[in-house]
XYZ file of C-alpha atoms in Angstrom:
405
model
C -61.745 13.960 -207.381
C -61.827 16.625 -204.729
C -65.629 16.971 -205.099
C -66.384 13.192 -204.340
C -63.953 13.055 -201.311
C -65.588 16.276 -200.029
C -68.937 14.569 -200.287
C -67.946 11.276 -198.787
C -65.977 13.485 -196.022
C -69.544 15.169 -195.013
C -71.285 12.238 -195.194
C -69.542 10.477 -192.850
C -69.463 13.321 -190.619
C -73.235 13.957 -191.106
C -76.343 11.534 -190.143
C -78.454 13.483 -192.743
C -78.259 15.775 -195.320
C -81.291 16.789 -196.875
C -81.201 19.218 -200.206
C -84.363 21.260 -200.348
C -85.526 23.411 -203.602
C -83.491 21.919 -205.840
C -85.655 22.948 -208.757
C -84.834 26.159 -207.676
C -80.864 25.464 -209.193
C -80.382 26.752 -212.872
C -79.987 23.814 -215.496
C -76.655 25.728 -216.332
C -74.321 27.772 -214.868
C -73.204 30.751 -214.853
C -74.187 30.497 -211.100
C -73.733 32.879 -208.156
C -73.720 30.485 -205.100
C -74.414 32.524 -201.828
C -74.829 30.352 -198.866
C -74.662 31.837 -195.270
C -71.365 31.071 -193.219
C -71.800 29.208 -189.824
C -69.499 26.481 -189.734
C -66.372 26.560 -191.141
C -65.094 24.290 -193.504
C -68.213 22.428 -193.512
C -69.935 25.156 -195.240
C -68.234 24.675 -198.886
C -68.046 21.162 -198.513
C -72.343 20.704 -198.593
C -71.888 23.158 -201.626
C -70.223 20.015 -203.416
C -73.326 18.498 -203.353
C -75.178 20.895 -205.750
C -71.820 21.028 -208.285
C -72.924 19.137 -211.349
C -73.490 19.990 -213.394
C -71.531 23.159 -212.148
C -67.671 23.771 -212.565
C -67.802 25.278 -208.508
C -64.986 27.925 -208.005
C -64.979 29.289 -204.429
C -63.750 32.210 -202.750
C -61.418 32.179 -200.474
C -59.400 34.465 -197.955
C -55.895 35.007 -199.723
C -54.206 33.757 -196.034
C -55.714 30.011 -196.997
C -53.619 30.173 -199.935
C -50.461 30.120 -197.779
C -51.342 27.207 -196.015
C -49.109 23.933 -197.513
C -50.933 21.457 -198.722
C -54.658 23.601 -198.497
C -53.237 26.092 -200.680
C -52.559 23.579 -203.149
C -55.969 22.073 -202.976
C -57.484 25.514 -203.185
C -55.092 26.344 -206.717
C -56.322 22.708 -208.023
C -60.265 23.317 -207.418
C -59.772 26.821 -208.591
C -60.471 28.812 -205.761
C -60.484 32.751 -206.209
C -58.453 34.572 -203.731
C -59.724 37.691 -201.953
C -58.095 40.309 -199.689
C -60.034 41.495 -196.810
C -59.967 45.144 -195.538
C -59.190 43.739 -191.821
C -56.150 41.502 -193.150
C -54.641 44.446 -195.444
C -54.850 46.830 -192.738
C -55.988 48.825 -194.727
C -58.016 50.004 -198.446
C -58.022 47.133 -200.899
C -58.631 47.783 -205.025
C -60.743 44.858 -205.352
C -61.075 45.582 -209.332
C -58.415 42.828 -209.883
C -60.663 40.017 -207.885
C -63.879 41.349 -209.173
C -62.305 40.795 -212.970
C -61.208 37.413 -211.615
C -64.488 36.238 -210.813
C -66.321 38.041 -213.825
C -64.098 36.125 -215.889
C -64.877 32.814 -214.465
C -68.720 33.486 -214.918
C -67.901 34.329 -218.536
C -66.307 30.799 -218.974
C -69.593 29.049 -217.670
C -68.167 28.719 -214.129
C -70.021 29.141 -210.858
C -68.549 31.038 -208.221
C -69.416 30.214 -204.429
C -69.121 33.335 -202.173
C -69.754 33.906 -198.890
C -72.072 37.156 -198.571
C -71.308 37.629 -194.528
C -67.337 37.496 -195.410
C -66.364 35.280 -192.968
C -67.593 32.078 -190.535
C -68.990 33.619 -187.602
C -69.771 31.585 -184.319
C -73.205 32.926 -184.096
C -76.528 32.053 -184.344
C -77.684 34.589 -186.533
C -76.862 36.071 -190.327
C -74.302 38.869 -189.881
C -74.588 42.011 -192.204
C -74.097 41.081 -196.128
C -71.542 42.627 -198.227
C -72.212 43.809 -201.699
C -69.931 41.884 -203.242
C -71.847 38.855 -204.784
C -74.635 41.970 -206.046
C -71.733 43.819 -207.352
C -70.166 40.776 -209.029
C -73.656 39.931 -210.424
C -73.808 43.244 -212.194
C -70.890 43.470 -213.448
C -71.087 40.075 -215.511
C -74.533 41.336 -216.616
C -73.029 44.257 -218.272
C -70.666 42.113 -220.090
C -73.491 40.060 -221.247
C -72.797 37.034 -219.165
C -76.209 35.676 -218.217
C -75.647 34.842 -214.531
C -78.265 34.524 -211.445
C -77.551 34.519 -207.801
C -79.014 31.870 -205.913
C -78.847 32.026 -202.178
C -78.158 28.653 -199.907
C -79.028 28.567 -196.501
C -77.127 26.412 -194.357
C -79.079 24.971 -191.119
C -77.399 22.420 -188.871
C -79.250 20.863 -186.255
C -75.761 20.684 -184.540
C -73.308 22.197 -186.235
C -70.006 21.021 -184.294
C -71.797 17.468 -183.382
C -70.791 14.448 -184.972
C -73.518 12.256 -186.919
C -75.913 15.521 -186.631
C -78.378 16.367 -189.578
C -77.998 19.513 -192.269
C -80.448 21.013 -194.300
C -79.308 22.678 -197.424
C -82.181 25.209 -198.670
C -81.982 26.510 -202.147
C -84.012 29.964 -202.681
C -85.359 30.725 -205.931
C -82.956 32.921 -207.995
C -82.071 36.468 -208.108
C -81.672 38.062 -211.785
C -83.298 41.762 -211.301
C -80.945 43.760 -212.929
C -82.627 47.337 -212.409
C -81.330 47.517 -208.781
C -78.303 48.792 -207.578
C -75.808 46.927 -205.246
C -76.573 47.281 -202.336
C -80.657 46.978 -203.028
C -79.843 43.936 -204.722
C -77.885 42.519 -201.290
C -81.054 43.621 -199.525
C -82.906 41.199 -201.174
C -80.122 38.702 -201.047
C -80.646 39.228 -197.235
C -84.291 38.867 -197.162
C -84.071 35.327 -199.176
C -81.326 34.399 -196.606
C -83.536 35.193 -193.859
C -86.318 33.125 -194.805
C -84.217 30.252 -195.490
C -82.250 30.464 -192.435
C -83.172 29.429 -188.743
C -81.777 32.029 -186.938
C -81.939 33.426 -182.439
C -80.148 35.840 -180.756
C -78.000 33.160 -178.869
C -76.870 29.673 -179.753
C -78.618 29.278 -176.564
C -81.652 30.628 -177.304
C -81.573 28.582 -180.536
C -81.123 25.392 -178.459
C -84.195 26.439 -176.449
C -86.248 27.024 -179.525
C -85.149 23.334 -180.700
C -86.729 22.099 -177.508
C -89.561 23.955 -177.837
C -90.470 22.523 -181.089
C -89.607 19.295 -179.885
C -91.542 19.392 -176.569
C -94.714 20.801 -178.825
C -94.511 18.222 -181.726
C -97.462 15.809 -180.704
C -97.094 13.835 -184.069
C -93.043 13.177 -183.003
C -92.053 13.424 -186.479
C -88.705 13.050 -187.250
C -88.282 14.967 -190.820
C -85.961 17.200 -190.506
C -87.523 19.907 -193.302
C -90.787 19.659 -191.261
C -88.621 20.332 -188.119
C -87.277 23.393 -189.934
C -90.759 24.961 -191.183
C -91.737 24.856 -187.482
C -88.438 26.468 -186.281
C -89.281 29.301 -188.553
C -92.930 29.517 -187.043
C -91.223 29.797 -183.540
C -88.462 32.598 -184.791
C -90.951 34.450 -186.599
C -93.481 34.145 -183.846
C -90.907 34.830 -181.207
C -89.789 37.663 -183.257
C -93.388 39.423 -183.529
C -94.092 38.715 -179.515
C -90.486 40.296 -178.177
C -91.629 43.754 -177.166
C -95.663 43.159 -176.529
C -94.934 39.832 -174.758
C -91.663 39.712 -173.157
C -92.513 39.067 -169.827
C -94.434 36.147 -171.421
C -91.654 35.101 -173.373
C -89.043 34.992 -170.463
C -91.347 33.093 -168.693
C -91.493 30.631 -171.271
C -87.643 30.317 -171.586
C -86.940 29.993 -167.740
C -89.241 27.111 -168.055
C -87.611 25.682 -171.081
C -84.386 25.989 -169.419
C -85.420 24.496 -166.192
C -86.771 21.844 -168.210
C -83.443 21.292 -170.386
C -81.447 21.093 -166.879
C -83.565 18.780 -164.985
C -84.167 16.247 -168.043
C -80.130 16.162 -168.343
C -79.904 15.270 -164.672
C -82.773 13.206 -164.554
C -81.308 11.303 -167.481
C -84.676 11.588 -169.438
C -86.017 12.339 -172.426
C -89.857 12.373 -172.546
C -89.768 12.996 -176.456
C -87.705 10.058 -177.276
C -88.764 7.189 -174.959
C -87.196 3.791 -175.447
C -88.456 1.423 -177.597
C -89.086 -2.462 -177.448
C -86.009 -4.663 -179.259
C -85.261 -7.901 -178.741
C -82.341 -8.790 -176.608
C -80.776 -11.165 -179.421
C -80.536 -8.279 -181.790
C -79.181 -5.755 -179.299
C -76.296 -8.530 -178.113
C -75.432 -9.622 -182.102
C -75.447 -6.102 -183.020
C -73.156 -5.445 -180.460
C -70.685 -8.119 -180.865
C -70.388 -7.558 -184.469
C -69.847 -3.760 -183.598
C -67.244 -4.730 -180.901
C -63.861 -4.803 -183.048
C -65.004 -1.361 -184.999
C -65.556 0.098 -181.278
C -62.038 -1.152 -180.659
C -59.987 0.126 -183.383
C -61.892 3.454 -183.379
C -61.609 4.034 -179.882
C -58.036 6.060 -179.789
C -58.555 8.161 -182.476
C -61.712 9.009 -181.807
C -61.388 10.408 -178.213
C -57.880 11.628 -179.498
C -59.704 14.167 -181.559
C -62.107 15.109 -179.321
C -59.046 16.088 -176.827
C -57.590 18.094 -179.218
C -61.021 20.061 -179.695
C -60.777 20.921 -176.080
C -57.274 21.798 -175.367
C -57.400 23.722 -178.242
C -60.663 25.662 -177.441
C -61.836 26.289 -181.079
C -64.751 28.779 -181.268
C -68.449 27.527 -182.391
C -67.513 28.475 -186.294
C -64.073 26.325 -186.303
C -64.998 23.386 -183.710
C -66.205 21.151 -186.557
C -63.920 22.535 -189.510
C -61.057 21.185 -186.907
C -62.837 17.928 -186.280
C -62.862 17.157 -190.000
C -59.016 18.298 -190.041
C -57.814 16.113 -187.027
C -60.171 13.210 -187.991
C -58.476 13.312 -191.634
C -55.206 12.718 -189.846
C -55.722 10.794 -186.643
C -58.035 8.010 -188.618
C -55.936 7.024 -191.073
C -52.526 7.027 -189.004
C -54.256 4.983 -186.407
C -55.304 2.805 -189.157
C -51.993 2.393 -190.338
C -50.278 1.708 -187.060
C -52.927 -1.166 -186.194
C -52.252 -2.848 -189.953
C -48.695 -2.453 -189.065
C -49.116 -4.169 -185.585
C -51.536 -7.047 -187.426
C -49.164 -7.516 -189.880
C -46.080 -7.924 -187.456
C -47.914 -10.486 -185.063
C -50.412 -12.468 -187.835
C -48.740 -11.822 -191.014
C -49.681 -10.480 -194.478
C -52.723 -12.307 -195.263
C -54.211 -11.155 -192.154
C -52.861 -7.549 -192.761
C -54.817 -7.426 -195.580
C -57.853 -8.552 -194.283
C -57.582 -5.896 -191.821
C -57.227 -3.488 -194.654
C -60.271 -4.719 -196.393
C -62.193 -4.857 -193.644
C -61.618 -1.975 -190.911
C -63.970 0.976 -193.039
C -66.676 -1.549 -193.405
C -66.076 -2.416 -189.926
C -65.897 1.053 -188.449
C -69.168 2.055 -190.471
C -70.912 -0.781 -189.132
C -70.105 0.072 -185.364
C -71.054 3.820 -186.251
C -74.772 2.643 -187.780
C -75.100 0.369 -185.034
C -74.324 2.925 -182.125
C -76.915 5.099 -183.756
C -79.552 2.739 -184.481
C -79.086 1.868 -180.330
C -79.371 5.659 -179.793
C -82.607 5.907 -181.808
C -84.224 3.092 -180.073
C -83.508 5.084 -176.718
C -81.110 2.642 -175.288
C -78.784 5.513 -174.186
C -81.405 6.723 -171.799
C -81.405 5.179 -168.502
C -84.806 4.333 -166.967
C -85.910 6.893 -165.174
C -87.460 7.261 -161.757
C -91.427 7.507 -161.447
C -90.894 10.844 -159.438
C -88.497 12.123 -162.120
C -90.892 11.465 -165.077
C -93.863 13.405 -162.930
C -92.220 16.316 -162.458
C -90.901 16.505 -166.058
C -94.644 15.784 -167.459
C -95.494 18.468 -164.910
C -93.549 20.886 -166.147
C -93.781 20.059 -170.064
C -97.630 20.734 -169.700
C -96.799 24.054 -168.002
C -94.216 25.124 -171.288
C -97.318 24.030 -173.067
C -99.555 26.132 -171.386
C -97.313 29.101 -171.637
C -96.938 28.363 -175.307
C -100.864 28.393 -175.887
C -100.919 31.948 -173.934
C -98.000 33.135 -176.577
C -99.945 31.556 -179.555
C -103.065 33.464 -178.496
C -101.084 36.878 -178.571
C -100.844 35.980 -182.689
C -104.407 35.655 -183.360
């Protein structure tokens, strides 16, 4: 039940969820799933898409179990609490925690444990803890045929509603001839290959813009975009020392392009597509009720996020939490008003149609955006300015590419 709800919430938040590498998942448990942890609550929600035929047991920090309702949910799904050193204020005996994890694997369960140890608002992997490797080796000592499966979570825009996410499932690790530290290093190498990284979120945004500008085919396939991001990441890493000035020049050009395209309201990579005015108007009329009914909770949720100033690792989490509270509350209130003014039958129809109407509005606005119709018609001078800047970016990219040959 909770797994189905988590998948529903994730499909609502994300426009597209791509699962790559399903063939690397063992057919049955016990398995240690070890994803990176950049996006708070949304990270474990995505792991529910991998659950059949696994019985997932999540490792969660102990303070979460003391939160009303949420703690009960964690206990219901069999989550395993862990006390971290910085929370305990001193040394911690992890023997009971490791014993609980090994026992879960012995019962053919599968554990989700985040090897970074916490969700961090950064665009690169943190140093990994040895906990997953130690659990694996302890399980193997008891004859439990566990495997470690690294999972890379790659968000297009992690905090943005209706963005995309790619879940990369890496080949399993099952070597028992390594120490916990050596096995953790192997896990780190695997995650490094399956997660897009940059020094900062700003650098990551510029890298994504560079990929978009240089992609001549304009393919929207997110898996192909991920592959190109990794190529850029590896290339820039190789040239960071030997071509530092050229990279700085490219970074400056990209920053200028990004700033001017926002200023002009122009996106040369997503030009408006021809669409019949009758299609646009009919869709707008049908989407209007859903837009009206969801306007207040949507913007109130956004306001709460801004007022509470959540960091990047928590923003998406609190968007989901606030939405789960605000939208049902507003729907209930709107239904009450409909019943009060129009009667019980109208209230019943409202209850049956509110979700379909809301989703139609959501999909219509996405379709409208994808057609490029949110972009205002640019002036010719602005277009020429950005086109020249784009050519300079491509020239600079070719200079860097030549240094890799």
